[in-house]
Structures are given as structure tokens and as C-alpha cells.
Amino acid sequence: MVSLPRTARTLVTVAALGSLLACGCSPQPPAPEEPEGGTRTVEAANGSVEIPATPRRIAVLWRPTLAAVTLLGHDVVATMGTPGGEDQGLAPFLPEGADGGGHALVTNSPSEEDVDVEELANAAPDLIIGVSTPVGAQADMLESLEAIAPTVLLEWEGTGSWRGHLDEVAGVLDASEEAGRALEAYEEAVASARGDIEAAGVDPAATELSLVRLQSGSEIRLETAESFPGQVVDDLGFARPEGQLEGEGPTDYIAQSYENLDRADGDAVFVMAGSGYPDAPRTFSEGVWSNLDAVREEAVYRVDHDHWGAANHYAALRIVEDVRAALTGEAEPAL
């Protein structure tokens, strides 16, 4: 076969293009290459989606999804997060000791609609996993996301979705065995912690745990049994104060002023404060707190709401360990 010089090849290409334009034809872009390893189809909130059979560059648009993907043994090339925050706000969604600051972010805030599409495209994902929520922000931008890579939206209806979310992500990544092992590890941690607590002389079924979030200097939130931390302490078998069983309206918490702090009492009280309220007190023995029986019994513990509110399996394990440490005497009360 005769090989044309580079200049001649260029002239032939230009001539061919000119012929196409003269006849009103448009040059067609090359068909996208099929991913290495082929494709498969998954069912999602946005319908049937053809994705790479073995995705290698996964981007996630929900921080609990980051937790699920990494728990299943995959890395991500981009994620939601909190720019400027410690570990970019990702520590509660990663294995202990992982560097959240090393992840590429495609957002300016944790809000689901705050996706920087340009940065997402620069990350060159071959699969995007987002969420379909009642707000519907990512569903509204689906066309822009699909222009970058195959996009799967998974249902997220609130903090109660954390259990099923792992299974749904496992379905996308064909990782049911890994999800099963993660569930077993959680169940084993719960059983072990409960055994330690009972050995310390505490009967969970007869012990009311109160979960109180310090929202601001004027508001507290009582986390109900429907909340994420409420579900985990329920797995541990603890009772809850009567006033913390159900939320008000669609929320899984009950907002109160400090004047109603008596509703936060219990046999033990876990006080949650996080990065959203950096000036929150660290001890609770004075003022209105001194009226609580749990304070007088030295059974008040301060915990990190960034973890206790993170709605994923890593955070659930953190809650289990915090409760175990407190009720076996390993953790000091916050007095």
C-alpha cells in the first residue's frame, strides 16, 4: 500500500470535507468507543441506564454515596464536599484515617443542586452516581450530567435511606458480596458493643438514651427514633424517652428552645454538636443543664454531630463505638 506524504494526506482530507459540504452532508462524529469490558444495564430512579460493566472513574454527587462506593472497595474521581472545611467535610464518609482533603470536589457547598458541571467534566468520569430526592435538583440537571458520562440517580428519601442506599449502590457496581460483608461487619459491631454494655451492668432495654443536637444558641433538636442516630441506638436495643419517639410533621427531629430542655432528659444523654455550630458548649453542668437528672448522675456525653448525622455505615459504626465507650465507662462525661 502506497503511503501518502503528510501534506498530501491533509489535502485529501480537506478535499473530502469540501465535497461533503458541497453536497449538504455533515461529517459525522466518530461513534463513542465501547468501554473496556463492555456494558450492562441497571435500573435506577431515572430509568434503565447503560453503564460500563467495570467502571474505573466513578464520580458521586451525594456524600453518603461516597461512603457506599468506598465501603464497596472503589475509589472516586470526584465528589460533593465542603471546600475549605476540615477534610473538606468528608471524614464522616470515609474509612477511619482516610484523607478527605485529597479528593477532587465538584461543588461549592453540600447542597445537592450545587454541582459544578465544568469541574465534573474535567474529572472525566466514566460513571456518575447521583440521587433523586424530593427536591429533585439533580434530576433537573440530568441532561447536563448525561452529556458527561452515563448517570445513575438513586432514590434518597431522608436519613432512613442509609441502609438501602448501600444495597442500591452495590447493585450499580455489581458488588452484592461486598455489601453483604459490610452489613455483617455492622451487625457484628452492634452485637459486640451490646455485649460489652451489658457486661458493664447496663440493660439497654431498660435504659432511655436521649439524643440532643445543639443547633444554635437558641435551639436544640431532639433526635427521634426515626433519625439516623435514633435508628442506630435502636439497633443497640436502647429505649428512648417518650418525648423523642416521633418527629413533628415530615422531620425526624423535634425543635425546641432551651426553656424546654427538660424534654432532653434521660438515663443517659448524648449531646451532639458539629461544625455547623462551632461555638457550642463543651461541658454541661451549669445553667439550665444542671436541672437534668442525667447531669446529676454524670451521664451526659458530648459527641460529634458531623459523624452522628452523616447517615452512612462508617458513621453508624462511629455511633456504636461512642455509645459503647460511654456506657462502659471508657469515655468521660462532659461535665
mmCIF file of C-alpha atoms in Angstrom:
data_model
loop_
_atom_site.group_PDB
_atom_site.id
_atom_site.type_symbol
_atom_site.label_atom_id
_atom_site.label_comp_id
_atom_site.label_asym_id
_atom_site.label_seq_id
_atom_site.Cartn_x
_atom_site.Cartn_y
_atom_site.Cartn_z
ATOM 1 C CA MET A 1 0.000 0.000 0.000
ATOM 2 C CA VAL A 2 1.399 3.417 -1.002
ATOM 3 C CA SER A 3 1.755 5.851 1.915
ATOM 4 C CA LEU A 4 0.972 9.490 1.046
ATOM 5 C CA PRO A 5 3.158 12.251 2.430
ATOM 6 C CA ARG A 6 1.595 14.156 5.335
ATOM 7 C CA THR A 7 0.865 17.247 3.161
ATOM 8 C CA ALA A 8 -0.858 15.123 0.547
ATOM 9 C CA ARG A 9 -2.943 13.387 3.187
ATOM 10 C CA THR A 10 -4.050 16.765 4.541
ATOM 11 C CA LEU A 11 -5.108 17.940 1.053
ATOM 12 C CA VAL A 12 -7.108 14.757 0.536
ATOM 13 C CA THR A 13 -8.884 15.272 3.896
ATOM 14 C CA VAL A 14 -9.704 18.909 3.084
ATOM 15 C CA ALA A 15 -10.986 17.921 -0.351
ATOM 16 C CA ALA A 16 -13.177 15.220 1.115
ATOM 17 C CA LEU A 17 -14.585 17.651 3.672
ATOM 18 C CA GLY A 18 -15.268 20.165 0.910
ATOM 19 C CA SER A 19 -17.187 17.548 -1.044
ATOM 20 C CA LEU A 20 -19.340 16.778 1.987
ATOM 21 C CA LEU A 21 -20.155 20.433 2.494
ATOM 22 C CA ALA A 22 -20.919 20.934 -1.212
ATOM 23 C CA CYS A 23 -23.482 18.154 -1.193
ATOM 24 C CA GLY A 24 -25.077 19.412 2.035
ATOM 25 C CA CYS A 25 -23.787 16.483 4.063
ATOM 26 C CA SER A 26 -22.342 16.906 7.547
ATOM 27 C CA PRO A 27 -19.359 14.939 8.748
ATOM 28 C CA GLN A 28 -20.450 12.533 11.472
ATOM 29 C CA PRO A 29 -18.506 12.393 14.731
ATOM 30 C CA PRO A 30 -16.920 9.041 15.419
ATOM 31 C CA ALA A 31 -19.067 6.651 17.402
ATOM 32 C CA PRO A 32 -18.065 6.575 21.078
ATOM 33 C CA GLU A 33 -15.819 3.716 21.960
ATOM 34 C CA GLU A 34 -17.416 0.925 23.927
ATOM 35 C CA PRO A 35 -15.976 0.788 27.451
ATOM 36 C CA GLU A 36 -13.329 -1.812 28.040
ATOM 37 C CA GLY A 37 -15.089 -4.855 29.416
ATOM 38 C CA GLY A 38 -18.395 -3.975 27.757
ATOM 39 C CA THR A 39 -21.513 -2.524 29.298
ATOM 40 C CA ARG A 40 -24.510 -3.603 31.289
ATOM 41 C CA THR A 41 -27.881 -2.071 32.089
ATOM 42 C CA VAL A 42 -29.042 -1.084 35.564
ATOM 43 C CA GLU A 43 -32.406 0.168 36.759
ATOM 44 C CA ALA A 44 -32.443 3.498 38.562
ATOM 45 C CA ALA A 45 -34.781 6.319 39.528
ATOM 46 C CA ASN A 46 -34.103 7.797 36.080
ATOM 47 C CA GLY A 47 -34.955 4.562 34.263
ATOM 48 C CA SER A 48 -32.758 1.992 32.554
ATOM 49 C CA VAL A 49 -29.159 3.182 32.234
ATOM 50 C CA GLU A 50 -26.380 1.533 30.242
ATOM 51 C CA ILE A 51 -23.150 1.810 32.204
ATOM 52 C CA PRO A 52 -19.634 0.387 31.915
ATOM 53 C CA ALA A 53 -19.562 -3.179 33.167
ATOM 54 C CA THR A 54 -16.418 -2.299 35.119
ATOM 55 C CA PRO A 55 -16.405 1.459 35.810
ATOM 56 C CA ARG A 56 -12.970 2.823 36.603
ATOM 57 C CA ARG A 57 -13.619 6.538 37.079
ATOM 58 C CA ILE A 58 -16.650 6.996 39.328
ATOM 59 C CA ALA A 59 -17.955 10.418 40.337
ATOM 60 C CA VAL A 60 -20.511 10.721 43.155
ATOM 61 C CA LEU A 61 -22.925 13.579 43.781
ATOM 62 C CA TRP A 62 -24.007 12.702 47.332
ATOM 63 C CA ARG A 63 -21.728 12.227 50.298
ATOM 64 C CA PRO A 64 -23.437 9.074 51.623
ATOM 65 C CA THR A 65 -22.813 7.681 48.129
ATOM 66 C CA LEU A 66 -19.106 8.374 48.620
ATOM 67 C CA ALA A 67 -19.298 6.274 51.788
ATOM 68 C CA ALA A 68 -21.090 3.446 49.996
ATOM 69 C CA VAL A 69 -18.743 3.400 46.995
ATOM 70 C CA THR A 70 -15.583 3.360 49.119
ATOM 71 C CA LEU A 71 -17.039 0.780 51.503
ATOM 72 C CA LEU A 72 -17.568 -1.448 48.472
ATOM 73 C CA GLY A 73 -13.897 -1.154 47.558
ATOM 74 C CA HIS A 74 -13.930 1.544 44.850
ATOM 75 C CA ASP A 75 -12.201 4.914 44.599
ATOM 76 C CA VAL A 76 -13.868 8.044 43.234
ATOM 77 C CA VAL A 77 -12.501 10.721 40.915
ATOM 78 C CA ALA A 78 -14.847 13.466 42.134
ATOM 79 C CA THR A 79 -17.364 14.032 44.908
ATOM 80 C CA MET A 80 -19.512 16.550 46.708
ATOM 81 C CA GLY A 81 -17.948 18.139 49.789
ATOM 82 C CA THR A 82 -17.332 21.347 51.701
ATOM 83 C CA PRO A 83 -14.495 23.410 50.215
ATOM 84 C CA GLY A 84 -12.374 24.965 52.931
ATOM 85 C CA GLY A 85 -13.757 22.711 55.637
ATOM 86 C CA GLU A 86 -11.631 20.286 57.619
ATOM 87 C CA ASP A 87 -11.056 17.243 55.398
ATOM 88 C CA GLN A 88 -13.458 19.031 53.019
ATOM 89 C CA GLY A 89 -16.270 17.729 55.224
ATOM 90 C CA LEU A 90 -15.627 14.183 54.018
ATOM 91 C CA ALA A 91 -14.151 12.451 57.089
ATOM 92 C CA PRO A 92 -17.539 11.051 58.246
ATOM 93 C CA PHE A 93 -17.985 9.465 54.808
ATOM 94 C CA LEU A 94 -14.615 7.741 54.529
ATOM 95 C CA PRO A 95 -12.750 4.934 56.300
ATOM 96 C CA GLU A 96 -11.056 5.985 59.511
ATOM 97 C CA GLY A 97 -7.764 7.697 58.761
ATOM 98 C CA ALA A 98 -8.538 8.390 55.089
ATOM 99 C CA ASP A 99 -7.568 11.823 53.733
ATOM 100 C CA GLY A 100 -10.751 13.660 52.818
ATOM 101 C CA GLY A 101 -8.684 16.642 51.706
ATOM 102 C CA GLY A 102 -7.202 14.665 48.837
ATOM 103 C CA HIS A 103 -10.484 14.260 46.961
ATOM 104 C CA ALA A 104 -11.440 16.406 43.958
ATOM 105 C CA LEU A 105 -14.612 18.369 44.677
ATOM 106 C CA VAL A 106 -17.262 19.350 42.147
ATOM 107 C CA THR A 107 -19.246 21.635 44.425
ATOM 108 C CA ASN A 108 -19.026 24.843 46.407
ATOM 109 C CA SER A 109 -21.337 23.614 49.179
ATOM 110 C CA PRO A 110 -23.011 20.387 50.344
ATOM 111 C CA SER A 111 -26.258 21.340 48.578
ATOM 112 C CA GLU A 112 -27.485 18.782 46.050
ATOM 113 C CA GLU A 113 -28.093 21.386 43.346
ATOM 114 C CA ASP A 114 -24.634 22.894 43.734
ATOM 115 C CA VAL A 115 -22.854 20.733 41.157
ATOM 116 C CA ASP A 116 -20.082 22.399 39.159
ATOM 117 C CA VAL A 117 -20.709 20.711 35.819
ATOM 118 C CA GLU A 118 -17.482 22.044 34.308
ATOM 119 C CA GLU A 119 -15.367 20.618 37.130
ATOM 120 C CA LEU A 120 -17.275 17.366 36.883
ATOM 121 C CA ALA A 121 -16.464 17.143 33.182
ATOM 122 C CA ASN A 122 -12.794 17.889 33.905
ATOM 123 C CA ALA A 123 -12.715 14.866 36.216
ATOM 124 C CA ALA A 124 -13.533 12.699 33.162
ATOM 125 C CA PRO A 125 -15.735 10.127 34.930
ATOM 126 C CA ASP A 126 -16.980 7.060 33.111
ATOM 127 C CA LEU A 127 -19.909 6.764 35.565
ATOM 128 C CA ILE A 128 -21.791 9.335 37.641
ATOM 129 C CA ILE A 129 -23.897 8.275 40.620
ATOM 130 C CA GLY A 130 -26.269 10.903 41.964
ATOM 131 C CA VAL A 131 -29.543 10.986 43.862
ATOM 132 C CA SER A 132 -33.189 11.576 43.230
ATOM 133 C CA THR A 133 -34.668 13.423 46.205
ATOM 134 C CA PRO A 134 -37.956 15.244 46.845
ATOM 135 C CA VAL A 135 -36.088 18.453 45.905
ATOM 136 C CA GLY A 136 -35.267 16.931 42.509
ATOM 137 C CA ALA A 137 -32.271 19.168 41.766
ATOM 138 C CA GLN A 138 -30.088 16.511 40.165
ATOM 139 C CA ALA A 139 -32.986 15.097 38.180
ATOM 140 C CA ASP A 140 -33.442 18.585 36.724
ATOM 141 C CA MET A 141 -29.804 18.684 35.559
ATOM 142 C CA LEU A 142 -29.818 15.115 34.246
ATOM 143 C CA GLU A 143 -29.282 16.117 30.604
ATOM 144 C CA SER A 144 -26.119 18.023 31.509
ATOM 145 C CA LEU A 145 -24.847 15.115 33.589
ATOM 146 C CA GLU A 146 -25.546 12.537 30.884
ATOM 147 C CA ALA A 147 -23.579 14.642 28.410
ATOM 148 C CA ILE A 148 -20.517 13.903 30.566
ATOM 149 C CA ALA A 149 -21.000 10.213 31.383
ATOM 150 C CA PRO A 150 -23.710 7.605 31.995
ATOM 151 C CA THR A 151 -25.618 8.835 35.043
ATOM 152 C CA VAL A 152 -27.488 6.774 37.617
ATOM 153 C CA LEU A 153 -29.800 8.534 40.083
ATOM 154 C CA LEU A 154 -30.734 6.573 43.207
ATOM 155 C CA GLU A 155 -33.722 7.348 45.420
ATOM 156 C CA TRP A 156 -32.937 9.181 48.663
ATOM 157 C CA GLU A 157 -35.957 9.998 50.793
ATOM 158 C CA GLY A 158 -34.264 11.012 54.033
ATOM 159 C CA THR A 159 -31.843 9.729 56.643
ATOM 160 C CA GLY A 160 -33.709 6.430 56.758
ATOM 161 C CA SER A 161 -32.360 5.727 53.271
ATOM 162 C CA TRP A 162 -28.845 4.985 54.545
ATOM 163 C CA ARG A 163 -29.421 1.238 54.867
ATOM 164 C CA GLY A 164 -30.921 0.676 51.432
ATOM 165 C CA HIS A 165 -28.537 3.093 49.739
ATOM 166 C CA LEU A 166 -25.608 0.745 50.229
ATOM 167 C CA ASP A 167 -27.538 -2.085 48.563
ATOM 168 C CA GLU A 168 -28.568 0.157 45.672
ATOM 169 C CA VAL A 169 -25.007 1.328 45.063
ATOM 170 C CA ALA A 170 -23.892 -2.303 45.265
ATOM 171 C CA GLY A 171 -26.434 -3.122 42.562
ATOM 172 C CA VAL A 172 -24.943 -0.456 40.308
ATOM 173 C CA LEU A 173 -21.383 -1.652 40.934
ATOM 174 C CA ASP A 174 -22.215 -5.371 40.884
ATOM 175 C CA ALA A 175 -20.875 -5.678 44.417
ATOM 176 C CA SER A 176 -23.541 -7.590 46.355
ATOM 177 C CA GLU A 177 -20.958 -9.766 48.130
ATOM 178 C CA GLU A 178 -19.060 -6.716 49.364
ATOM 179 C CA ALA A 179 -22.325 -5.158 50.591
ATOM 180 C CA GLY A 180 -23.150 -8.363 52.445
ATOM 181 C CA ARG A 181 -19.785 -8.300 54.197
ATOM 182 C CA ALA A 182 -20.278 -4.650 55.183
ATOM 183 C CA LEU A 183 -23.672 -5.449 56.681
ATOM 184 C CA GLU A 184 -22.207 -8.388 58.593
ATOM 185 C CA ALA A 185 -19.440 -6.167 59.971
ATOM 186 C CA TYR A 186 -22.032 -3.663 61.216
ATOM 187 C CA GLU A 187 -24.181 -6.353 62.817
ATOM 188 C CA GLU A 188 -21.110 -7.866 64.499
ATOM 189 C CA ALA A 189 -20.087 -4.442 65.840
ATOM 190 C CA VAL A 190 -23.590 -3.901 67.252
ATOM 191 C CA ALA A 191 -23.644 -7.331 68.911
ATOM 192 C CA SER A 192 -20.158 -6.871 70.356
ATOM 193 C CA ALA A 193 -20.930 -3.396 71.722
ATOM 194 C CA ARG A 194 -24.184 -4.568 73.266
ATOM 195 C CA GLY A 195 -22.347 -7.439 74.926
ATOM 196 C CA ASP A 196 -19.778 -5.048 76.420
ATOM 197 C CA ILE A 197 -22.513 -2.686 77.625
ATOM 198 C CA GLU A 198 -24.449 -5.485 79.306
ATOM 199 C CA ALA A 199 -21.230 -6.775 80.882
ATOM 200 C CA ALA A 200 -20.802 -3.307 82.397
ATOM 201 C CA GLY A 201 -24.156 -3.728 84.166
ATOM 202 C CA VAL A 202 -26.317 -1.664 81.779
ATOM 203 C CA ASP A 203 -29.543 -3.171 80.413
ATOM 204 C CA PRO A 204 -30.202 -1.388 77.075
ATOM 205 C CA ALA A 205 -33.907 -2.251 77.056
ATOM 206 C CA ALA A 206 -34.325 -0.567 80.450
ATOM 207 C CA THR A 207 -32.094 2.445 79.672
ATOM 208 C CA GLU A 208 -33.514 5.528 77.973
ATOM 209 C CA LEU A 209 -30.988 7.271 75.741
ATOM 210 C CA SER A 210 -31.712 10.895 74.944
ATOM 211 C CA LEU A 211 -30.195 12.324 71.747
ATOM 212 C CA VAL A 212 -29.905 16.104 71.726
ATOM 213 C CA ARG A 213 -28.457 18.189 68.917
ATOM 214 C CA LEU A 214 -27.240 21.696 69.683
ATOM 215 C CA GLN A 215 -28.457 23.548 66.629
ATOM 216 C CA SER A 216 -27.658 27.095 67.787
ATOM 217 C CA GLY A 217 -27.528 29.268 70.881
ATOM 218 C CA SER A 218 -31.323 29.374 70.937
ATOM 219 C CA GLU A 219 -32.416 25.997 69.529
ATOM 220 C CA ILE A 220 -31.945 22.348 70.372
ATOM 221 C CA ARG A 221 -33.217 19.412 68.336
ATOM 222 C CA LEU A 222 -34.333 16.160 69.916
ATOM 223 C CA GLU A 223 -33.436 13.335 67.546
ATOM 224 C CA THR A 224 -36.281 10.847 67.286
ATOM 225 C CA ALA A 225 -36.253 7.102 66.731
ATOM 226 C CA GLU A 226 -36.719 7.841 63.012
ATOM 227 C CA SER A 227 -33.478 9.828 62.758
ATOM 228 C CA PHE A 228 -30.183 8.284 61.710
ATOM 229 C CA PRO A 229 -28.652 8.166 65.208
ATOM 230 C CA GLY A 230 -32.039 7.111 66.559
ATOM 231 C CA GLN A 231 -32.040 4.093 64.272
ATOM 232 C CA VAL A 232 -28.542 3.070 65.355
ATOM 233 C CA VAL A 233 -29.279 3.231 69.095
ATOM 234 C CA ASP A 234 -32.444 1.270 68.352
ATOM 235 C CA ASP A 235 -30.260 -1.410 66.727
ATOM 236 C CA LEU A 236 -28.311 -1.467 70.006
ATOM 237 C CA GLY A 237 -31.591 -2.170 71.799
ATOM 238 C CA PHE A 238 -31.930 1.035 73.833
ATOM 239 C CA ALA A 239 -35.182 2.588 74.966
ATOM 240 C CA ARG A 240 -35.931 6.228 74.143
ATOM 241 C CA PRO A 241 -37.629 8.965 76.189
ATOM 242 C CA GLU A 242 -41.337 9.180 75.443
ATOM 243 C CA GLY A 243 -40.975 12.694 74.028
ATOM 244 C CA GLN A 244 -38.423 11.576 71.429
ATOM 245 C CA LEU A 245 -40.293 8.787 69.683
ATOM 246 C CA GLU A 246 -41.808 10.669 66.741
ATOM 247 C CA GLY A 247 -40.912 13.809 64.842
ATOM 248 C CA GLU A 248 -43.107 16.776 64.119
ATOM 249 C CA GLY A 249 -44.545 16.708 60.612
ATOM 250 C CA PRO A 250 -42.067 15.488 57.984
ATOM 251 C CA THR A 251 -38.972 15.948 60.172
ATOM 252 C CA ASP A 252 -37.171 13.234 62.148
ATOM 253 C CA TYR A 253 -36.386 15.647 64.986
ATOM 254 C CA ILE A 254 -38.265 17.927 67.376
ATOM 255 C CA ALA A 255 -37.086 21.536 67.533
ATOM 256 C CA GLN A 256 -37.182 23.097 70.995
ATOM 257 C CA SER A 257 -35.891 26.159 72.806
ATOM 258 C CA TYR A 258 -33.563 25.765 75.774
ATOM 259 C CA GLU A 259 -36.539 26.594 78.005
ATOM 260 C CA ASN A 260 -37.813 23.088 77.195
ATOM 261 C CA LEU A 261 -34.515 21.344 77.884
ATOM 262 C CA ASP A 262 -36.248 19.106 80.418
ATOM 263 C CA ARG A 263 -37.579 17.152 77.428
ATOM 264 C CA ALA A 264 -33.967 16.200 76.710
ATOM 265 C CA ASP A 265 -33.542 14.268 79.943
ATOM 266 C CA GLY A 266 -32.882 10.531 80.020
ATOM 267 C CA ASP A 267 -30.897 7.860 81.805
ATOM 268 C CA ALA A 268 -28.007 8.951 79.600
ATOM 269 C CA VAL A 269 -27.860 11.988 77.317
ATOM 270 C CA PHE A 270 -25.732 12.258 74.195
ATOM 271 C CA VAL A 271 -25.270 15.895 73.202
ATOM 272 C CA MET A 272 -24.397 16.371 69.532
ATOM 273 C CA ALA A 273 -22.536 19.424 68.256
ATOM 274 C CA GLY A 274 -20.745 19.777 64.952
ATOM 275 C CA SER A 275 -19.027 22.125 62.551
ATOM 276 C CA GLY A 276 -22.318 23.913 61.875
ATOM 277 C CA TYR A 277 -22.208 25.331 65.412
ATOM 278 C CA PRO A 278 -18.528 25.814 66.255
ATOM 279 C CA ASP A 279 -19.285 27.855 69.404
ATOM 280 C CA ALA A 280 -21.351 25.122 71.027
ATOM 281 C CA PRO A 281 -20.517 24.490 74.689
ATOM 282 C CA ARG A 282 -18.298 21.551 75.554
ATOM 283 C CA THR A 283 -19.487 20.916 79.107
ATOM 284 C CA PHE A 284 -22.983 20.701 80.545
ATOM 285 C CA SER A 285 -23.061 21.067 84.308
ATOM 286 C CA GLU A 286 -24.271 24.645 84.729
ATOM 287 C CA GLY A 287 -27.290 26.789 83.938
ATOM 288 C CA VAL A 288 -30.351 25.033 82.556
ATOM 289 C CA TRP A 289 -28.357 21.821 82.148
ATOM 290 C CA SER A 290 -27.966 21.461 85.907
ATOM 291 C CA ASN A 291 -31.681 20.653 86.174
ATOM 292 C CA LEU A 292 -31.342 17.389 84.260
ATOM 293 C CA ASP A 293 -31.225 14.104 86.167
ATOM 294 C CA ALA A 294 -28.625 12.826 83.678
ATOM 295 C CA VAL A 295 -26.319 15.711 84.615
ATOM 296 C CA ARG A 296 -26.682 14.982 88.328
ATOM 297 C CA GLU A 297 -25.980 11.301 87.587
ATOM 298 C CA GLU A 298 -22.931 12.280 85.498
ATOM 299 C CA ALA A 299 -24.332 10.581 82.419
ATOM 300 C CA VAL A 300 -24.055 13.327 79.792
ATOM 301 C CA TYR A 301 -21.670 12.800 76.858
ATOM 302 C CA ARG A 302 -20.661 15.167 74.063
ATOM 303 C CA VAL A 303 -20.321 13.605 70.594
ATOM 304 C CA ASP A 304 -19.552 14.871 67.101
ATOM 305 C CA HIS A 305 -22.699 15.561 65.090
ATOM 306 C CA ASP A 306 -20.687 15.657 61.861
ATOM 307 C CA HIS A 307 -20.430 11.883 62.318
ATOM 308 C CA TRP A 308 -23.665 11.240 64.218
ATOM 309 C CA GLY A 309 -25.660 12.937 61.467
ATOM 310 C CA ALA A 310 -23.814 11.530 58.451
ATOM 311 C CA ALA A 311 -26.264 8.717 57.520
ATOM 312 C CA ASN A 312 -23.854 6.037 56.307
ATOM 313 C CA HIS A 313 -22.282 2.825 57.569
ATOM 314 C CA TYR A 314 -18.954 4.391 58.610
ATOM 315 C CA ALA A 315 -20.854 6.886 60.766
ATOM 316 C CA ALA A 316 -23.103 4.148 62.152
ATOM 317 C CA LEU A 317 -20.017 2.287 63.368
ATOM 318 C CA ARG A 318 -18.793 5.523 64.987
ATOM 319 C CA ILE A 319 -22.091 5.878 66.878
ATOM 320 C CA VAL A 320 -21.919 2.269 68.047
ATOM 321 C CA GLU A 321 -18.391 2.799 69.375
ATOM 322 C CA ASP A 322 -19.216 6.139 71.046
ATOM 323 C CA VAL A 323 -22.186 4.623 72.878
ATOM 324 C CA ARG A 324 -20.184 1.566 73.904
ATOM 325 C CA ALA A 325 -17.336 3.706 75.247
ATOM 326 C CA ALA A 326 -19.695 5.960 77.201
ATOM 327 C CA LEU A 327 -21.777 3.253 78.836
ATOM 328 C CA THR A 328 -18.846 1.021 79.739
ATOM 329 C CA GLY A 329 -17.045 3.892 81.480
ATOM 330 C CA GLU A 330 -14.296 4.344 78.887
ATOM 331 C CA ALA A 331 -15.487 7.827 77.883
ATOM 332 C CA GLU A 332 -15.632 10.669 80.409
ATOM 333 C CA PRO A 333 -18.912 12.561 80.853
ATOM 334 C CA ALA A 334 -18.941 16.151 79.571
ATOM 335 C CA LEU A 335 -19.272 17.915 82.922
#
